Short mmCIF file of C-alpha atoms in Angstrom, two decimals:
data_model
loop_
_atom_site.label_atom_id
_atom_site.label_comp_id
_atom_site.label_asym_id
_atom_site.label_seq_id
_atom_site.Cartn_x
_atom_site.Cartn_y
_atom_site.Cartn_z
CA MET A 1 68.46 -106.69 -181.89
CA LYS A 2 65.15 -105.56 -183.18
CA THR A 3 64.64 -105.13 -186.92
CA VAL A 4 61.53 -103.59 -188.39
CA HIS A 5 58.99 -106.42 -188.36
CA HIS A 6 60.26 -107.84 -185.04
CA THR A 7 59.94 -104.49 -183.26
CA ILE A 8 56.53 -103.82 -184.76
CA ALA A 9 55.44 -107.27 -183.59
CA GLN A 10 56.41 -106.29 -180.05
CA ARG A 11 55.27 -102.68 -179.95
CA LEU A 12 51.92 -103.02 -181.74
CA PRO A 13 49.00 -105.33 -180.85
CA PHE A 14 47.77 -107.71 -183.55
CA LYS A 15 44.09 -106.87 -183.28
CA THR A 16 42.77 -106.46 -186.80
CA LYS A 17 40.88 -103.33 -185.78
CA ASN A 18 44.03 -101.71 -184.41
CA ASN A 19 44.82 -98.76 -186.64
CA LEU A 20 48.27 -98.39 -185.12
CA LEU A 21 49.55 -101.00 -187.55
CA ILE A 22 49.55 -98.25 -190.16
CA THR A 23 52.16 -96.36 -188.18
CA SER A 24 54.71 -99.04 -189.01
CA ALA A 25 55.57 -97.15 -192.20
CA PHE A 26 56.00 -93.95 -190.19
CA LEU A 27 58.34 -95.57 -187.66
CA THR A 28 60.42 -97.72 -190.02
CA GLY A 29 63.56 -95.61 -189.79
CA ALA A 30 63.33 -95.37 -186.03
CA LEU A 31 62.68 -99.05 -185.50
CA LEU A 32 65.69 -100.03 -187.57
CA LEU A 33 67.92 -98.09 -185.22
CA THR A 34 67.21 -100.58 -182.47
CA GLY A 35 69.64 -102.76 -184.34
CA CYS A 36 72.12 -105.18 -182.94
CA GLN A 37 75.71 -105.97 -183.36
CA SER A 38 76.87 -108.46 -180.76
CA THR A 39 77.57 -106.72 -177.46
CA ASN A 40 80.03 -108.01 -174.87
CA LEU A 41 78.33 -108.32 -171.48
CA GLY A 42 80.24 -108.49 -168.22
CA GLN A 43 79.90 -111.64 -166.16
CA SER A 44 78.58 -111.47 -162.59
CA SER A 45 81.04 -112.31 -159.83
CA THR A 46 78.84 -114.98 -158.25
CA ALA A 47 76.23 -117.36 -159.58
CA ALA A 48 73.72 -116.22 -156.96
CA VAL A 49 73.92 -112.56 -158.00
CA LYS A 50 73.98 -113.52 -161.65
CA GLN A 51 70.65 -115.31 -161.39
CA ALA A 52 68.84 -112.41 -159.70
CA PRO A 53 65.89 -110.95 -161.72
CA SER A 54 67.25 -107.42 -161.18
CA VAL A 55 70.55 -108.48 -162.78
CA ALA A 56 68.67 -110.03 -165.70
CA LYS A 57 66.75 -106.81 -166.32
CA LYS A 58 69.83 -104.59 -166.10
CA THR A 59 71.95 -106.92 -168.23
CA LEU A 60 69.36 -107.01 -170.98
CA GLU A 61 68.81 -103.24 -170.86
CA THR A 62 72.54 -102.59 -171.22
CA ALA A 63 72.82 -104.95 -174.16
CA LEU A 64 69.88 -103.50 -176.05
CA GLN A 65 70.97 -99.89 -175.54
CA LYS A 66 74.52 -100.56 -176.73
CA GLN A 67 73.24 -102.13 -179.91
CA ARG A 68 71.23 -99.18 -181.15
CA ARG A 69 73.84 -97.46 -183.30
CA GLN A 70 76.07 -100.36 -184.32
CA SER A 71 76.08 -102.08 -187.68
CA PHE A 72 74.74 -105.61 -187.83
CA SER A 73 73.64 -108.41 -190.10
CA TYR A 74 70.39 -110.16 -189.26
CA HIS A 75 68.10 -113.01 -190.21
CA SER A 76 64.52 -113.22 -188.95
CA ASN A 77 62.04 -116.05 -189.21
CA LEU A 78 58.32 -115.84 -188.42
CA GLU A 79 56.17 -118.92 -187.93
CA ILE A 80 52.41 -119.02 -187.32
CA GLY A 81 50.83 -121.94 -185.46
CA ASN A 82 47.40 -122.91 -184.17
CA ASN A 83 47.85 -126.41 -182.73
CA LYS A 84 46.24 -125.36 -179.43
CA GLN A 85 42.95 -125.21 -181.31
CA PHE A 86 42.69 -128.96 -181.80
CA ILE A 87 44.27 -130.49 -178.71
CA ASP A 88 41.79 -133.01 -177.22
CA ALA A 89 39.66 -132.85 -180.35
CA ASP A 90 37.76 -135.99 -179.35
CA THR A 91 34.79 -134.77 -177.34
CA ASN A 92 34.59 -138.05 -175.45
CA THR A 93 38.20 -138.11 -174.27
CA GLY A 94 39.07 -134.42 -174.15
CA THR A 95 39.42 -132.64 -170.85
CA GLU A 96 37.10 -129.86 -172.01
CA LYS A 97 33.57 -130.45 -173.33
CA MET A 98 32.93 -129.00 -176.77
CA ALA A 99 29.88 -127.37 -178.27
CA ALA A 100 27.94 -129.67 -180.57
CA SER A 101 25.31 -127.25 -181.91
CA ASP A 102 24.91 -123.60 -182.80
CA TYR A 103 22.41 -123.15 -179.97
CA VAL A 104 22.77 -124.16 -176.35
CA ASP A 105 19.24 -125.59 -176.06
CA GLU A 106 20.00 -128.05 -178.88
CA HIS A 107 23.36 -129.20 -177.53
CA CYS A 108 22.29 -132.41 -175.77
CA GLU A 109 20.27 -133.76 -178.69
CA GLU A 110 22.96 -132.86 -181.22
CA ALA A 111 25.73 -134.40 -179.10
CA HIS A 112 23.66 -137.60 -178.76
CA ASP A 113 23.03 -137.78 -182.51
CA GLN A 114 26.69 -137.22 -183.35
CA ALA A 115 27.84 -139.90 -180.89
CA TYR A 116 25.28 -142.41 -182.21
CA ALA A 117 26.21 -141.65 -185.82
CA ALA A 118 29.86 -142.31 -184.95
CA LEU A 119 28.86 -145.64 -183.40
CA ILE A 120 26.89 -146.61 -186.52
CA LEU A 121 29.93 -145.81 -188.67
CA GLN A 122 32.11 -147.96 -186.41
CA ALA A 123 29.66 -150.88 -186.68
CA GLU A 124 29.55 -150.59 -190.47
CA GLN A 125 33.33 -150.65 -190.66
CA GLN A 126 33.28 -153.86 -188.63
CA ASN A 127 30.46 -155.35 -190.75
CA LYS A 128 28.12 -155.56 -187.76
CA ASP A 129 24.69 -154.24 -186.78
CA VAL A 130 24.74 -151.30 -184.41
CA LEU A 131 22.07 -153.09 -182.34
CA ALA A 132 24.32 -156.10 -181.84
CA VAL A 133 25.24 -157.14 -178.31
CA ASP A 134 28.81 -156.02 -178.97
CA TYR A 135 27.69 -152.38 -178.68
CA VAL A 136 25.37 -152.61 -175.69
CA THR A 137 27.83 -150.87 -173.38
CA LYS A 138 28.48 -148.04 -175.83
CA ARG A 139 24.77 -147.56 -176.58
CA ASP A 140 24.03 -147.39 -172.86
CA SER A 141 26.85 -144.90 -172.39
CA ILE A 142 25.48 -142.65 -175.12
CA ARG A 143 21.97 -142.86 -173.65
CA GLN A 144 23.22 -142.14 -170.13
CA SER A 145 25.29 -139.20 -171.35
CA TYR A 146 22.21 -137.77 -173.04
CA PHE A 147 20.07 -137.97 -169.88
CA GLU A 148 22.92 -136.52 -167.84
CA CYS A 149 23.30 -133.65 -170.31
CA VAL A 150 19.56 -132.86 -170.36
CA ALA A 151 19.43 -132.82 -166.57
CA ALA A 152 22.48 -130.55 -166.43
CA TYR A 153 20.99 -128.19 -169.01
CA HIS A 154 17.72 -127.83 -167.09
CA ALA A 155 19.71 -127.23 -163.89
CA TRP A 156 21.85 -124.63 -165.65
CA ASN A 157 18.75 -122.93 -167.05
CA ASP A 158 17.11 -122.85 -163.61
CA HIS A 159 20.37 -121.55 -162.11
CA GLN A 160 19.93 -118.35 -164.08
CA TYR A 161 16.96 -117.53 -161.85
CA ASP A 162 17.80 -119.48 -158.69
CA SER A 163 21.43 -119.49 -157.57
CA ASP A 164 20.74 -122.33 -155.14
CA VAL A 165 20.32 -124.77 -158.02
CA LYS A 166 23.60 -126.64 -158.46
CA VAL A 167 25.14 -127.38 -161.85
CA ALA A 168 27.93 -129.84 -162.55
CA PRO A 169 31.13 -127.76 -163.04
CA ASP A 170 31.99 -129.22 -166.46
CA TYR A 171 28.50 -128.49 -167.80
CA GLN A 172 28.51 -125.05 -166.17
CA ALA A 173 31.72 -124.27 -168.06
CA LEU A 174 30.21 -125.65 -171.28
CA PHE A 175 26.87 -123.85 -171.23
CA ASP A 176 28.26 -120.48 -170.09
CA ASN A 177 29.18 -118.43 -173.19
CA TYR A 178 28.16 -121.42 -175.30
CA GLU A 179 28.22 -119.46 -178.56
CA ASP A 180 31.96 -118.81 -178.13
CA LYS A 181 32.85 -122.47 -177.65
CA GLN A 182 34.57 -124.42 -180.39
CA ARG A 183 32.81 -127.20 -182.25
CA PRO A 184 34.23 -130.40 -183.78
CA LEU A 185 33.97 -128.84 -187.22
CA ASP A 186 35.96 -125.81 -186.04
CA ARG A 187 38.79 -128.03 -184.89
CA LYS A 188 38.76 -130.01 -188.12
CA LYS A 189 39.09 -126.74 -190.02
CA ALA A 190 41.92 -125.70 -187.71
CA GLN A 191 43.73 -128.96 -188.44
CA LEU A 192 43.34 -128.43 -192.18
CA LEU A 193 44.58 -124.85 -191.87
CA ASP A 194 47.60 -126.00 -189.90
CA GLU A 195 48.51 -128.87 -192.23
CA TYR A 196 47.87 -127.20 -195.59
CA LEU A 197 48.80 -123.56 -194.94
CA LEU A 198 50.58 -122.76 -191.68
CA LYS A 199 53.08 -125.63 -191.51
CA PRO A 200 54.21 -125.37 -195.17
CA LEU A 201 54.43 -121.55 -194.92
CA SER A 202 57.52 -119.73 -193.73
CA ILE A 203 58.17 -115.99 -193.64
CA ASP A 204 61.73 -114.65 -193.44
CA SER A 205 63.72 -111.47 -193.74
CA GLN A 206 67.44 -110.89 -193.82
CA GLY A 207 69.63 -107.89 -194.36
CA ILE A 208 72.29 -105.48 -193.18
CA TYR A 209 71.88 -102.31 -191.14
CA GLN A 210 74.60 -99.64 -191.18
CA PRO A 211 73.50 -96.47 -189.36
CA MET A 212 76.81 -94.62 -189.79
CA ALA A 213 76.57 -95.17 -193.54
CA GLY A 214 72.91 -94.15 -193.46
CA LYS A 215 71.57 -97.25 -195.16
CA ALA A 216 69.81 -100.53 -194.49
CA THR A 217 68.72 -103.50 -196.58
CA MET A 218 65.99 -106.09 -196.20
CA LEU A 219 65.25 -109.14 -198.30
CA ALA A 220 61.72 -110.13 -197.28
CA SER A 221 60.54 -113.53 -198.46
CA ALA A 222 57.72 -116.02 -198.08
CA GLN A 223 58.02 -119.72 -198.91
CA TYR A 224 55.40 -122.45 -199.26
CA GLN A 225 56.80 -125.96 -199.33
CA ALA A 226 54.51 -128.99 -199.42
CA ARG A 227 55.08 -132.48 -200.78
CA ASN A 228 53.99 -131.65 -204.33
CA HIS A 229 54.23 -127.88 -204.28
CA HIS A 230 57.09 -125.48 -203.70
CA SER A 231 56.85 -121.74 -204.33
CA SER A 232 58.67 -118.67 -203.12
CA ILE A 233 58.42 -114.91 -203.44
CA ASN A 234 60.79 -112.23 -202.21
CA GLN A 235 61.03 -108.45 -202.22
CA PRO A 236 64.39 -106.68 -201.93
CA ILE A 237 64.20 -103.34 -200.09
CA TYR A 238 66.96 -100.72 -199.86
CA MET A 239 66.62 -97.77 -197.47
CA ASP A 240 68.70 -94.60 -197.91
CA PHE A 241 68.29 -92.66 -194.66
CA LYS A 242 70.54 -89.77 -195.67
CA ASN A 243 68.40 -88.80 -198.65
CA GLY A 244 65.08 -90.07 -197.30
CA ASP A 245 64.50 -92.60 -200.11
CA ILE A 246 63.22 -96.18 -200.18
CA TYR A 247 63.94 -98.47 -203.13
CA LEU A 248 61.80 -101.49 -204.03
CA TRP A 249 62.73 -104.09 -206.64
CA ALA A 250 60.73 -102.96 -209.68
CA ASP A 251 60.59 -106.39 -211.36
CA ASN A 252 57.97 -107.52 -208.82
CA PHE A 253 55.57 -104.78 -209.92
CA ALA A 254 56.35 -104.68 -213.64
CA ILE A 255 53.79 -107.25 -214.83
CA LEU A 256 50.94 -105.74 -212.85
CA ASN A 257 51.84 -102.22 -213.95
CA SER A 258 52.13 -103.29 -217.57
CA GLU A 259 48.78 -105.09 -217.55
CA LEU A 260 46.75 -102.43 -215.75
CA LEU A 261 48.37 -99.04 -216.34
CA ASP A 262 51.41 -98.80 -218.61
CA ASP A 263 50.92 -100.91 -221.74
CA LYS A 264 54.11 -99.48 -223.28
CA LEU A 265 56.31 -100.53 -220.36
CA GLY A 266 57.87 -103.58 -221.99
CA THR A 267 61.08 -104.62 -220.21
CA LYS A 268 62.11 -101.15 -219.03
CA TRP A 269 61.74 -102.16 -215.37
CA GLN A 270 63.71 -105.38 -215.71
CA ASN A 271 66.61 -105.54 -213.22
CA LYS A 272 65.72 -102.07 -211.95
CA TRP A 273 64.94 -100.46 -208.61
CA LEU A 274 61.86 -98.31 -208.03
CA LYS A 275 62.80 -95.16 -206.12
CA ILE A 276 60.22 -93.70 -203.71
CA ALA A 277 61.04 -90.39 -202.01
CA ILE A 278 59.65 -90.33 -198.46
CA ASP A 279 60.17 -86.64 -197.65
CA ASP A 280 58.93 -84.23 -200.28
CA GLY A 281 60.31 -81.22 -198.39
CA THR A 282 57.14 -80.41 -196.44
CA LEU A 283 58.28 -81.93 -193.14
CA PRO A 284 60.02 -79.74 -190.52
CA LYS A 285 63.82 -79.76 -190.51
CA GLY A 286 65.23 -82.45 -188.24
CA PHE A 287 61.94 -84.34 -188.02
CA GLY A 288 63.47 -87.72 -188.84
CA SER A 289 66.09 -87.35 -186.13
CA GLU A 290 63.45 -86.37 -183.57
CA VAL A 291 61.34 -89.42 -184.46
CA ILE A 292 64.31 -91.67 -183.65
CA LYS A 293 65.06 -89.85 -180.39
CA SER A 294 61.41 -90.01 -179.32
CA HIS A 295 61.27 -93.71 -180.16
CA PHE A 296 64.29 -94.46 -177.99
CA ALA A 297 63.02 -92.27 -175.15
CA ALA A 298 59.69 -94.10 -175.18
CA LEU A 299 61.43 -97.48 -175.26
CA ASP A 300 63.64 -96.57 -172.29
CA ALA A 301 60.78 -95.18 -170.22
CA THR A 302 58.55 -98.22 -170.71
CA TYR A 303 61.45 -100.60 -170.02
CA ASP A 304 62.43 -98.77 -166.82
CA ALA A 305 58.83 -98.98 -165.59
CA ALA A 306 58.65 -102.74 -166.15
CA PRO A 307 58.55 -104.77 -162.90
CA VAL A 308 61.72 -106.71 -162.14
CA SER A 309 59.54 -109.81 -161.66
CA GLN A 310 59.04 -109.97 -165.45
CA PHE A 311 62.71 -110.93 -165.96
CA ASN A 312 64.61 -114.08 -165.05
CA TYR A 313 67.33 -116.45 -166.24
CA VAL A 314 66.26 -119.81 -167.67
CA ALA A 315 68.26 -122.93 -168.52
CA PRO A 316 68.74 -123.50 -172.27
CA ASN A 317 67.49 -127.09 -172.02
CA SER A 318 64.16 -125.80 -170.67
CA LEU A 319 63.31 -124.46 -174.13
CA ALA A 320 62.50 -127.96 -175.34
CA SER A 321 59.72 -128.28 -172.77
CA LEU A 322 57.82 -125.14 -173.77
CA SER A 323 54.18 -125.71 -174.68
CA PRO A 324 53.16 -125.34 -177.45
CA LYS A 325 56.52 -126.55 -178.73
CA LEU A 326 58.83 -124.13 -180.49
CA PRO A 327 59.28 -124.66 -184.25
CA ALA A 328 62.05 -127.26 -184.61
CA HIS A 329 64.34 -125.13 -186.77
CA GLN A 330 64.05 -122.20 -184.37
CA LEU A 331 64.72 -124.39 -181.35
CA SER A 332 67.88 -125.86 -182.88
CA ALA A 333 69.35 -122.35 -183.27
CA MET A 334 68.45 -121.39 -179.69
CA LEU A 335 69.61 -124.44 -177.73
CA PRO A 336 73.41 -123.90 -178.04
CA SER A 337 73.13 -120.70 -175.96
CA ASP A 338 75.18 -120.48 -172.77
CA GLN A 339 72.71 -118.16 -171.04
CA ILE A 340 69.11 -117.12 -171.68
CA ILE A 341 67.12 -114.21 -170.22
CA ARG A 342 63.35 -114.44 -170.34
CA ARG A 343 60.78 -111.68 -170.04
CA VAL A 344 57.15 -112.67 -169.53
CA GLN A 345 54.26 -110.17 -169.43
CA ARG A 346 50.58 -110.72 -168.90
CA PHE A 347 48.79 -109.40 -171.93
CA GLY A 348 47.08 -106.69 -169.88
CA ASP A 349 50.49 -105.40 -168.74
CA TYR A 350 51.84 -105.76 -172.26
CA GLN A 351 49.00 -103.68 -173.66
CA ALA A 352 49.46 -101.02 -170.97
CA SER A 353 53.14 -100.83 -171.93
CA GLN A 354 52.21 -100.23 -175.57
CA GLN A 355 49.82 -97.50 -174.48
CA LYS A 356 52.54 -95.80 -172.45
CA TYR A 357 55.02 -96.09 -175.30
CA MET A 358 52.66 -94.41 -177.75
CA GLN A 359 51.74 -91.70 -175.24
CA ILE A 360 55.37 -90.76 -174.63
CA PHE A 361 56.18 -90.83 -178.33
CA TYR A 362 53.14 -88.74 -179.23
CA ASP A 363 53.77 -86.18 -176.46
CA ARG A 364 57.38 -85.61 -177.52
CA ILE A 365 56.53 -85.15 -181.20
CA SER A 366 53.54 -82.91 -180.50
CA GLU A 367 55.59 -80.72 -178.15
CA LYS A 368 58.44 -80.38 -180.64
CA TYR A 369 56.25 -79.92 -183.73
CA PRO A 370 52.82 -78.58 -182.70
CA GLU A 371 52.01 -77.87 -186.34
CA LEU A 372 51.94 -81.62 -187.01
CA VAL A 373 49.22 -82.34 -184.46
CA GLN A 374 46.73 -79.70 -185.52
CA GLU A 375 43.25 -81.08 -186.03
CA PRO A 376 42.88 -81.90 -189.75
CA GLU A 377 39.81 -80.81 -191.64
CA PRO A 378 37.15 -83.52 -191.43
CA MET A 379 36.73 -85.49 -194.64
CA THR A 380 35.69 -88.96 -195.70
CA ALA A 381 38.26 -91.59 -196.58
CA PHE A 382 37.37 -91.22 -200.27
CA GLU A 383 37.78 -87.44 -200.10
CA SER A 384 41.12 -87.90 -198.40
CA ILE A 385 42.35 -90.06 -201.28
CA GLN A 386 40.98 -87.61 -203.83
CA ASN A 387 42.53 -84.50 -202.22
CA PRO A 388 45.93 -83.66 -203.76
CA LYS A 389 47.11 -82.10 -200.49
CA ALA A 390 46.63 -85.43 -198.76
CA PHE A 391 49.67 -86.81 -200.55
CA THR A 392 52.32 -84.53 -199.06
CA SER A 393 54.66 -85.99 -196.45
CA LYS A 394 53.50 -83.44 -193.87
CA SER A 395 49.80 -84.18 -194.28
CA VAL A 396 50.41 -87.94 -194.15
CA VAL A 397 52.34 -87.57 -190.87
CA GLN A 398 49.55 -85.37 -189.49
CA LYS A 399 46.99 -88.06 -190.24
CA ILE A 400 49.15 -90.81 -188.70
CA LEU A 401 49.63 -88.79 -185.50
CA ALA A 402 45.88 -88.13 -185.38
CA MET A 403 45.25 -91.87 -185.70
CA ILE A 404 47.69 -92.56 -182.85
CA LYS A 405 45.84 -90.08 -180.65
CA ASP A 406 42.44 -91.55 -181.53
CA GLN A 407 43.66 -95.07 -180.86
CA MET A 408 45.07 -94.08 -177.46
CA ASN A 409 41.78 -92.46 -176.51
CA GLU A 410 39.83 -95.50 -177.72
CA GLU A 411 41.93 -97.95 -175.71
CA ALA A 412 41.66 -95.75 -172.62
CA THR A 413 37.85 -95.69 -172.72
CA THR A 414 37.02 -99.15 -174.08
CA GLY A 415 36.38 -101.77 -171.43
CA GLU A 416 37.44 -104.66 -173.68
CA THR A 417 37.79 -108.14 -172.22
CA ILE A 418 41.40 -109.28 -172.27
CA ALA A 419 42.29 -112.94 -172.08
CA ASN A 420 44.71 -114.06 -169.40
CA THR A 421 47.48 -114.85 -171.88
CA GLU A 422 51.17 -114.07 -171.82
CA VAL A 423 53.68 -112.42 -174.13
CA GLN A 424 57.09 -114.06 -173.87
CA GLU A 425 60.46 -112.73 -175.02
CA LEU A 426 63.69 -114.77 -174.90
CA TYR A 427 67.24 -113.48 -175.35
CA GLY A 428 70.15 -115.87 -175.93
CA PHE A 429 73.81 -115.18 -175.03
CA ASP A 430 76.94 -117.16 -175.88
CA LYS A 431 79.85 -118.06 -173.59
CA ARG A 432 81.44 -114.65 -174.08
CA GLY A 433 78.27 -112.92 -172.96
CA GLN A 434 77.34 -111.78 -176.44
CA LEU A 435 73.67 -111.45 -177.37
CA LYS A 436 73.13 -113.75 -180.34
CA TRP A 437 69.38 -114.05 -180.83
CA GLU A 438 65.96 -112.85 -179.70
CA HIS A 439 62.68 -114.74 -179.73
CA LEU A 440 59.14 -113.42 -179.38
CA ARG A 441 56.04 -115.53 -178.77
CA ARG A 442 52.55 -114.15 -178.49
CA GLN A 443 48.97 -115.01 -179.26
CA LEU A 444 47.37 -113.16 -182.14
CA ASP A 445 43.93 -112.72 -180.52
CA ASN A 446 44.00 -111.72 -176.86
CA THR A 447 40.57 -110.16 -176.58
CA SER A 448 38.38 -113.17 -175.79
CA GLU A 449 38.46 -115.00 -172.47
CA ALA A 450 36.52 -117.87 -174.02
CA ASN A 451 39.26 -118.42 -176.59
CA ASN A 452 42.07 -118.18 -174.06
CA ASN A 453 45.09 -120.08 -175.47
CA LYS A 454 42.98 -121.38 -178.36
CA GLY A 455 43.84 -118.88 -181.12
CA MET A 456 46.77 -118.71 -183.48
CA ARG A 457 50.16 -117.63 -182.18
CA ILE A 458 53.38 -116.32 -183.70
CA ASP A 459 56.97 -117.31 -183.02
CA VAL A 460 59.57 -114.82 -184.25
CA LEU A 461 63.26 -115.71 -184.04
CA GLN A 462 65.84 -113.12 -184.94
CA GLN A 463 69.52 -114.01 -185.16
CA HIS A 464 72.24 -111.44 -185.65
CA SER A 465 75.94 -111.24 -186.28
CA ALA A 466 78.72 -108.91 -187.38
CA VAL A 467 78.59 -107.59 -190.94
CA SER A 468 80.75 -109.59 -193.34
CA THR A 469 82.16 -107.93 -196.45
CA LYS A 470 81.93 -111.28 -198.24
CA ASP A 471 78.15 -111.49 -197.91
CA LEU A 472 75.94 -109.87 -200.53
CA ALA A 473 73.04 -107.79 -199.24
CA PHE A 474 70.79 -109.38 -201.89
CA PRO A 475 72.08 -112.86 -202.82
CA ASN A 476 69.34 -113.26 -205.43
CA LEU A 477 70.25 -110.11 -207.38
CA PRO A 478 73.08 -109.48 -209.91
CA SER A 479 76.21 -107.92 -208.44
CA ASN A 480 75.83 -104.71 -210.47
CA VAL A 481 72.47 -103.85 -208.84
CA GLN A 482 73.28 -104.54 -205.19
CA SER A 483 73.09 -100.79 -204.54
CA PRO A 484 70.62 -98.55 -206.39
CA ASN A 485 71.84 -95.57 -208.38
CA ALA A 486 70.60 -93.27 -211.14
CA SER A 487 71.37 -95.78 -213.90
CA ASN A 488 69.66 -98.82 -212.36
CA SER A 489 66.59 -97.21 -210.80
CA ILE A 490 63.29 -95.66 -211.87
CA ASP A 491 62.39 -92.43 -210.04
CA LEU A 492 58.67 -92.62 -209.31
CA ARG A 493 58.38 -88.82 -209.17
CA LYS A 494 59.67 -88.53 -212.73
CA TYR A 495 57.87 -91.60 -214.03
CA ALA A 496 54.39 -90.58 -212.82
CA PRO A 497 54.12 -87.31 -214.85
CA GLU A 498 55.41 -89.09 -217.96
CA LEU A 499 52.72 -91.75 -217.56
CA LEU A 500 50.03 -89.10 -217.10
CA GLN A 501 51.15 -87.33 -220.25
CA TYR A 502 50.97 -90.65 -222.10
CA TYR A 503 47.29 -90.91 -221.13
CA GLN A 504 46.65 -87.27 -222.04
CA ASP A 505 47.88 -88.05 -225.54
CA GLY A 506 45.06 -90.60 -225.87
CA ASN A 507 46.99 -93.74 -224.99
CA GLY A 508 46.82 -96.16 -222.08
CA THR A 509 44.62 -98.98 -220.82
CA ALA A 510 40.90 -98.83 -220.03
CA VAL A 511 41.62 -99.49 -216.35
CA GLY A 512 44.24 -96.75 -216.28
CA LYS A 513 41.88 -94.21 -217.82
CA MET A 514 39.23 -95.00 -215.23
CA VAL A 515 41.74 -94.68 -212.39
CA PHE A 516 43.26 -91.41 -213.55
CA ASN A 517 39.87 -89.84 -214.23
CA MET A 518 39.01 -90.43 -210.56
CA LEU A 519 41.98 -88.36 -209.38
CA PRO A 520 41.34 -84.59 -209.27
CA MET A 521 45.05 -83.75 -209.53
CA VAL A 522 44.98 -85.31 -213.00
CA ARG A 523 41.88 -83.37 -214.04
CA GLU A 524 43.36 -80.13 -212.72
CA ARG A 525 46.50 -80.58 -214.81
CA PHE A 526 45.24 -82.35 -217.92
CA GLY A 527 41.46 -82.28 -217.86
CA SER A 528 39.54 -85.48 -218.66
CA VAL A 529 41.58 -88.44 -219.89
CA GLU A 530 39.71 -89.99 -222.82
#
């Protein structure tokens, strides 16, 4: 099963500069249709055949394809970790030498000073003089390390001009790309980030997907739980595919809206949904269906092209030995599996697969709807926001497709360094051969060889099961608002003109007046809002 955020995590790289993240809104409906009810998988006749990589690939493909149009209930958990950043943090005992200064030519002196300062602190804690005989060995070691470092630095510097000059391998590795190396302070910061933000933080989503009924739900939540602090926030989302509407829980936006824009709002949005129409009628007929078909076609093509060597069966008890370790609560849900299929891709292959996916998707849409891939008129980002035509569904899709094309061209021509990291996917089956969970692990930053395996990573576990009529789609909401309707929702298309008229009558907040005066569609209809 692949729900929205899990599929986006797999299909789209996490580089912050990657504009394809914006296409997640465009592909939401399509991505949901990769959903997963449990699928019964046939057992191989012999253990030898069953363990073959080709069988693993075919078995997984069959399971994923059968799940696409079946209803399912899901729960996803995303954890972020960075413990690889501070393994061997002690520069004296670590297997990899660390940078001690901002500049390579100051490294030896700075490393010496830091080591001696640490020795002084140790002596003070023991109520002794650092020059005492007790510390002769350590002082000599620090002095010897300094002379060794200086000699290695001069050799490394000479090596730049004379390749015959030999440099000790550990110092060669240290001084090369010195600016990219981590420093003790960096690892201390990483430890603080891990202990005070990443470990207490948990991101989850749960919901129900029913394609035949044309609807899906998602309860997205984030929790922070520390010893003296516990907070949580969630956002219910209801998607109506038949009518092309998305509903957000209005309560979460009411305070902000009341403070900044609508000072007459009061409690009108309490226990209400906020209706947002996705298609305003400007998109070609059948466009949504074609997006889904193109998405599946691209998925199938990229999967078929994947080498069989990427797939294999692994023993469930091997999960406990993964490094870095899996989050404990995720591991406990994965271990009871009877059978696990693993897919491992080098990041370069993974990125090439994403490129192929986007190319196939783009080609199919552009061939079917050439009017959506016409070159838009050049304008700045501010002009785009100010232009009323930029807010139609058709124009937004045109811009997203143009961004996809630009990103594909950029990735094809940019010779960016890619770290030798891996993207791992795990799929767990029970004794009946039913697919019960999926797990994705990948590093967030894969563009720096120097930071190979040192950056933050994500672990996404997604469990799924049959839909139960006893379970509420939104356990935190009253029973009478589980499904949005005309009486419990605010239509944004109707609300916006009413709010504009309120400002035209001389009311509203100072911030609201400034915002609306910046929008030309307001000036065209009402003139200046005073």
